[in-house]
Amino acid sequence: MSARDRARALLRRHDGPLTRELVRAPGGHGLGQLPADRVPDRVVRSVCGFCSTGCSLDVHLKDGRAVGLTPTTDYPVNLGMACPKGWEALAPLAADDRATTPLVRDRRGRMAATDWPDATACFVAGVRGVQQRHGPDSVAFLSTGQIPTEEMALLGAVAKFGLGMVHGDGNTRQCMATAVSAYKESFGSDAPPYTYADFEASDVVVLVGSNLAVAHPIMWERLSRNPNDPELIVVDPRRTETAAAATQHLAVRPKGDLELLYGLGHLLIARDAVDHEFVAAHTSGFEAYAEHVAAYTPGRVAEATGLDIEELHRCADAIARGRAVSLWWTMGVNQSHQGTRTAQAIIDLALLTGNIGRPGTGANSITGQCNAMGSRLFSNTTGLLGGRDFTDPDHRAEVADILDLDVATVPDRPSLAYDQIIEGIADGRIRGLWVIATNTAHSWIGQADVHELLDRLDLLVVQDLYTTTETARRADIILPAAGWGEKEGTFINSERRISRIRKVAQAPGQALADFHIFRLIAEAAGCGGTFRSWDSPEAVFDLLRELSRGRPFDFSGISGYEELDRAGGIQWPQPVAGAEVDTERRLFADGVFHHPDGRARFVIADSRPAAETLSARRPLVLLTGRGSSSEWHTGTRTGKSAALRRLVPSDPYVEIAPGDAAERGIRPHDWVEVTSARGAMRARAFVTPTVGTGRVFVSMHHATTNRLTMPSFDPQSRQPAYKHAAVDVRRLGNAAG
Ligand SMILES: Nc1nc2c(c(=O)[nH]1)N[C@H]1C(S)=C(S)[C@@H](COP(=O)(O)OP(=O)(O)OC[C@H]3O[C@@H](n4cnc5c(=O)[nH]c(N)nc54)[C@H](O)[C@@H]3O)O[C@H]1N2
Ligand SMILES: Nc1nc2c(c(=O)[nH]1)N[C@H]1C(S)=C(S)[C@@H](COP(=O)(O)OP(=O)(O)OC[C@H]3O[C@@H](n4cnc5c(=O)[nH]c(N)nc54)[C@H](O)[C@@H]3O)O[C@H]1N2
Ligand code: SF4
Ligand SMILES: [Mo]
């Protein structure tokens, strides 16, 4: 059979049917009031494809078509709730700008529609051509935390073991890299220890750099069900919706967290709030920690953080008194020039006070994307499949053995990280890039350079749902992908719960699940045989179970998809087949951590200044982040829902404090220009005291925000520091918008 015929045969098999099972009889949520054409004849259960909360959704099918959805009531995550994005999860599928055929740039520079055999042949010829001209390392890929684990694993395997790429990273670098490096060093493995029930079981909850009410609304709902009338301490320079609901809001100076956390350690030791038994039995490095924080006196910390000494004492008192203290962090910590050390200072506090392994406790990194947790284990980017190391010959041999590969195809060098790949484009080492389910041209830090660099590539392939993303518009080849709802696989949520997503709609035109696109590419590249056993998401799930065996996240005891369906999602680890397990489980109940000595480590460091200093010309700190619970990142999906669009401002806006606005003659709703040393953006002034004097906030959802951000990185995790840059704001004439 020719390559073209093989591709056609594969294609026929890939255009598979919708999920058949009747998961649950339709009912509940007022379905009786629906118009006749919306009353479902079947309901299929899936997990939401936006954030890492992992809410279960019952998708309504009528005559084989998805006509609506309702949040699942009997699911341990969301208990019948969903945020606006979850309710609108089907809307992005029907958009006009869906990529429906492969597109390849022709000789005259225009994108021309073609079929899959031709597009995959062009893809392979393009990749091979660049590799032949500039060396095997000159083509890299950028992947994502937003496709099923089975697809990520296949992508990483085809790219590295099939196409010979060495370099690949993903958007989880922008997001979770810091938590990964912090956990690995402190606990011995990447292991977020909590279960969502912990939100309800604490009597003290500390949120550091997390706007939970906006970014994780259903976790926020879980927290509001806490019956203990908990002390809620929010550490955020801004008075966010989350901070406004706190019993203590510590409006820390941006990037002052490390000093604050050491200052709290100092005060807790002074109060003898140390769990000596736990520290002695289960940790190492306490003496050095105690010595280190001795220097972080309340006076010094107040000075460094802009907080009052009384605020520090009040916070330490609450933590000291707490019986079950949980500490949670998100991007206010991870996206910092010293993110890893800051995350570890949070972990230090949990260890110090013995707040780990019990209900309502933990040092808990909240994840971002629906399957960032899957990408942390199986994306095969900077780490080898299953949390392994490319440079370790035993690890390479293990993977080759499980996957029946020639071990010589497994790279023995680690990959460049995202920022190094971008740098590689700048210095000519990287000439080809394959971008899957991420929108680099909008979301990467320091956007002005990135646009120019993407345009400089010999080959840019973008695999996305849409032809119109900032990145797709620069592509030489667009591979049209099916989206959430149009394919099968599993996600892993923030609390380590593995759940299924289901095919409830047909992808439009020739669009295919990423899984099938990777299979077609392997076939076109002549390495289809290597991946013969990877022939369905469920078959890959079996390979992943094998790859997990004996690792800290071992889920080899899950028999397969059918068991996931029956249990309604299962948290890792699950090493023993057939074991009766709780639906809500946390790690480290036995006090045994993943370092060889079984102990968790206190890690300490000195605080360093942020990369960019403020000046008379640029006296304001720029903070960026999520704007509302109705917007998702670069807006390619949420922007397609009329209902969600109505819930958000149509113009870009910048939050600025009343004093800072008055000083610049800026009135509410004026058009202004925000400028940094790298670029400028226009926005409406949203004059509000919540942002704090000397700071401005711009949401990441605007295409122009990352013109302003300053490319600087955490040295341990290489995560971008999106939340600190020096800027100024000036008023524009009112017609300026
Ligand atoms: N609606 C919606 N929800 C989402 C997403 C989305 O795009 N839209 N994205 C998902 C993803 S991928 C992620 S990673 C998460 C992110 O979830 P979060 O991290 O909660 O969201 P952010 O708004 O990025 O940042 C949180 C807060 O950090 C604060 N901050 C900035 N600098 C500092 C600092 O120096 N110290 C402290 N303590 N705080 C600081 C900001 O003011 C902001 O309020 O959200 C997920 N959920
Ligand atoms: N200034 C600033 N910038 C930031 C942040 C910040 O706080 N401030 N946060 C950072 C963080 S935490 C994150 S996670 C990143 C997110 O940044 P991105 O990953 O760039 O943002 P998304 O809009 O989620 O892009 C996902 C892309 O994948 C496509 N897609 C969706 N589903 C599928 C699928 O199933 N298959 C394929 N092939 N494509 C699909 C979508 O259409 C979209 O184009 O942004 C980072 N950028
Ligand atoms: S909270 Fe997250 S997982 Fe739940 S419905 Fe909203 S976006 Fe989806
Ligand atoms: Mo993220």
Tab-separated table of N, CA and C and ligand atoms in Angstrom, residues 47-57 71 77-78 81-87 89 215-219 368 370 629 632, ligand 3:
chain	number	residue	atom	x	y	z
A	47	VAL	N	-15.860	15.618	31.175
A	47	VAL	CA	-15.271	16.587	32.087
A	47	VAL	C	-14.957	17.857	31.311
A	48	CYS	N	-15.204	19.007	31.908
A	48	CYS	CA	-15.036	20.313	31.253
A	48	CYS	C	-13.617	20.495	30.695
A	49	GLY	N	-13.515	21.177	29.562
A	49	GLY	CA	-12.231	21.350	28.878
A	49	GLY	C	-11.606	22.719	29.069
A	50	PHE	N	-12.039	23.471	30.061
A	50	PHE	CA	-11.355	24.741	30.328
A	50	PHE	C	-10.397	24.587	31.507
A	51	CYS	N	-10.845	24.843	32.722
A	51	CYS	CA	-9.846	24.923	33.801
A	51	CYS	C	-9.623	23.588	34.489
A	52	SER	N	-8.605	23.584	35.347
A	52	SER	CA	-8.123	22.369	36.001
A	52	SER	C	-9.040	21.866	37.104
A	53	THR	N	-10.129	22.581	37.386
A	53	THR	CA	-11.034	22.088	38.427
A	53	THR	C	-11.558	20.718	38.021
A	54	GLY	N	-11.890	20.583	36.735
A	54	GLY	CA	-12.342	19.285	36.252
A	54	GLY	C	-13.793	18.998	36.601
A	55	CYS	N	-14.674	19.964	36.363
A	55	CYS	CA	-16.101	19.751	36.647
A	55	CYS	C	-16.678	18.727	35.672
A	56	SER	N	-17.563	17.891	36.175
A	56	SER	CA	-18.227	16.919	35.316
A	56	SER	C	-19.469	17.553	34.699
A	57	LEU	N	-19.647	17.314	33.398
A	57	LEU	CA	-20.779	17.887	32.674
A	57	LEU	C	-21.578	16.763	32.026
A	71	PRO	N	-24.414	20.625	34.541
A	71	PRO	CA	-23.368	20.093	35.417
A	71	PRO	C	-23.864	18.851	36.163
A	77	VAL	N	-16.445	16.421	42.419
A	77	VAL	CA	-15.757	17.692	42.190
A	77	VAL	C	-16.711	18.876	42.277
A	78	ASN	N	-17.741	18.870	41.426
A	78	ASN	CA	-18.533	20.094	41.265
A	78	ASN	C	-19.933	20.027	41.850
A	81	MET	N	-22.523	21.940	40.100
A	81	MET	CA	-22.255	23.341	39.750
A	81	MET	C	-21.352	23.437	38.512
A	82	ALA	N	-21.436	24.571	37.819
A	82	ALA	CA	-20.473	24.885	36.755
A	82	ALA	C	-20.377	26.397	36.667
A	83	CYS	N	-19.257	26.901	36.168
A	83	CYS	CA	-19.105	28.342	35.974
A	83	CYS	C	-19.593	28.685	34.562
A	84	PRO	N	-19.649	29.971	34.204
A	84	PRO	CA	-20.177	30.330	32.876
A	84	PRO	C	-19.480	29.601	31.725
A	85	LYS	N	-18.170	29.410	31.817
A	85	LYS	CA	-17.454	28.736	30.718
A	85	LYS	C	-17.940	27.295	30.561
A	86	GLY	N	-18.145	26.619	31.666
A	86	GLY	CA	-18.622	25.238	31.605
A	86	GLY	C	-19.986	25.157	30.947
A	87	TRP	N	-20.881	26.052	31.321
A	87	TRP	CA	-22.226	26.062	30.726
A	87	TRP	C	-22.162	26.327	29.225
A	89	ALA	N	-19.682	25.417	27.186
A	89	ALA	CA	-18.573	24.616	26.640
A	89	ALA	C	-18.793	24.170	25.196
A	215	ALA	N	-10.709	32.663	38.954
A	215	ALA	CA	-9.982	31.686	38.145
A	215	ALA	C	-10.443	30.252	38.404
A	216	HIS	N	-10.965	29.984	39.567
A	216	HIS	CA	-11.432	28.631	39.898
A	216	HIS	C	-12.746	28.731	40.667
A	217	PRO	N	-13.786	29.208	39.976
A	217	PRO	CA	-15.035	29.550	40.679
A	217	PRO	C	-15.672	28.361	41.413
A	218	ILE	N	-15.466	27.154	40.898
A	218	ILE	CA	-16.125	26.020	41.561
A	218	ILE	C	-15.318	25.566	42.783
A	219	MET	N	-13.986	25.715	42.750
A	219	MET	CA	-13.217	25.493	43.981
A	219	MET	C	-13.644	26.530	45.024
A	368	GLY	N	-3.763	25.124	36.518
A	368	GLY	CA	-4.485	26.044	35.653
A	368	GLY	C	-5.360	25.385	34.601
A	370	CYS	N	-7.085	22.515	31.981
A	370	CYS	CA	-7.836	21.269	32.219
A	370	CYS	C	-6.940	20.045	32.342
A	629	SER	N	-14.425	35.369	35.140
A	629	SER	CA	-14.644	33.925	35.034
A	629	SER	C	-15.241	33.552	33.674
A	632	TRP	N	-11.364	33.035	28.773
A	632	TRP	CA	-10.317	32.018	28.844
A	632	TRP	C	-9.140	32.484	28.009
B	3	SF4	S1	-14.782	25.854	37.098
B	3	SF4	FE1	-13.369	25.201	35.466
B	3	SF4	S2	-13.866	23.036	35.097
B	3	SF4	FE2	-15.578	23.934	36.245
B	3	SF4	S3	-17.044	24.585	34.693
B	3	SF4	FE3	-15.739	26.355	35.125
B	3	SF4	S4	-14.074	26.233	33.621
B	3	SF4	FE4	-15.089	24.240	33.650
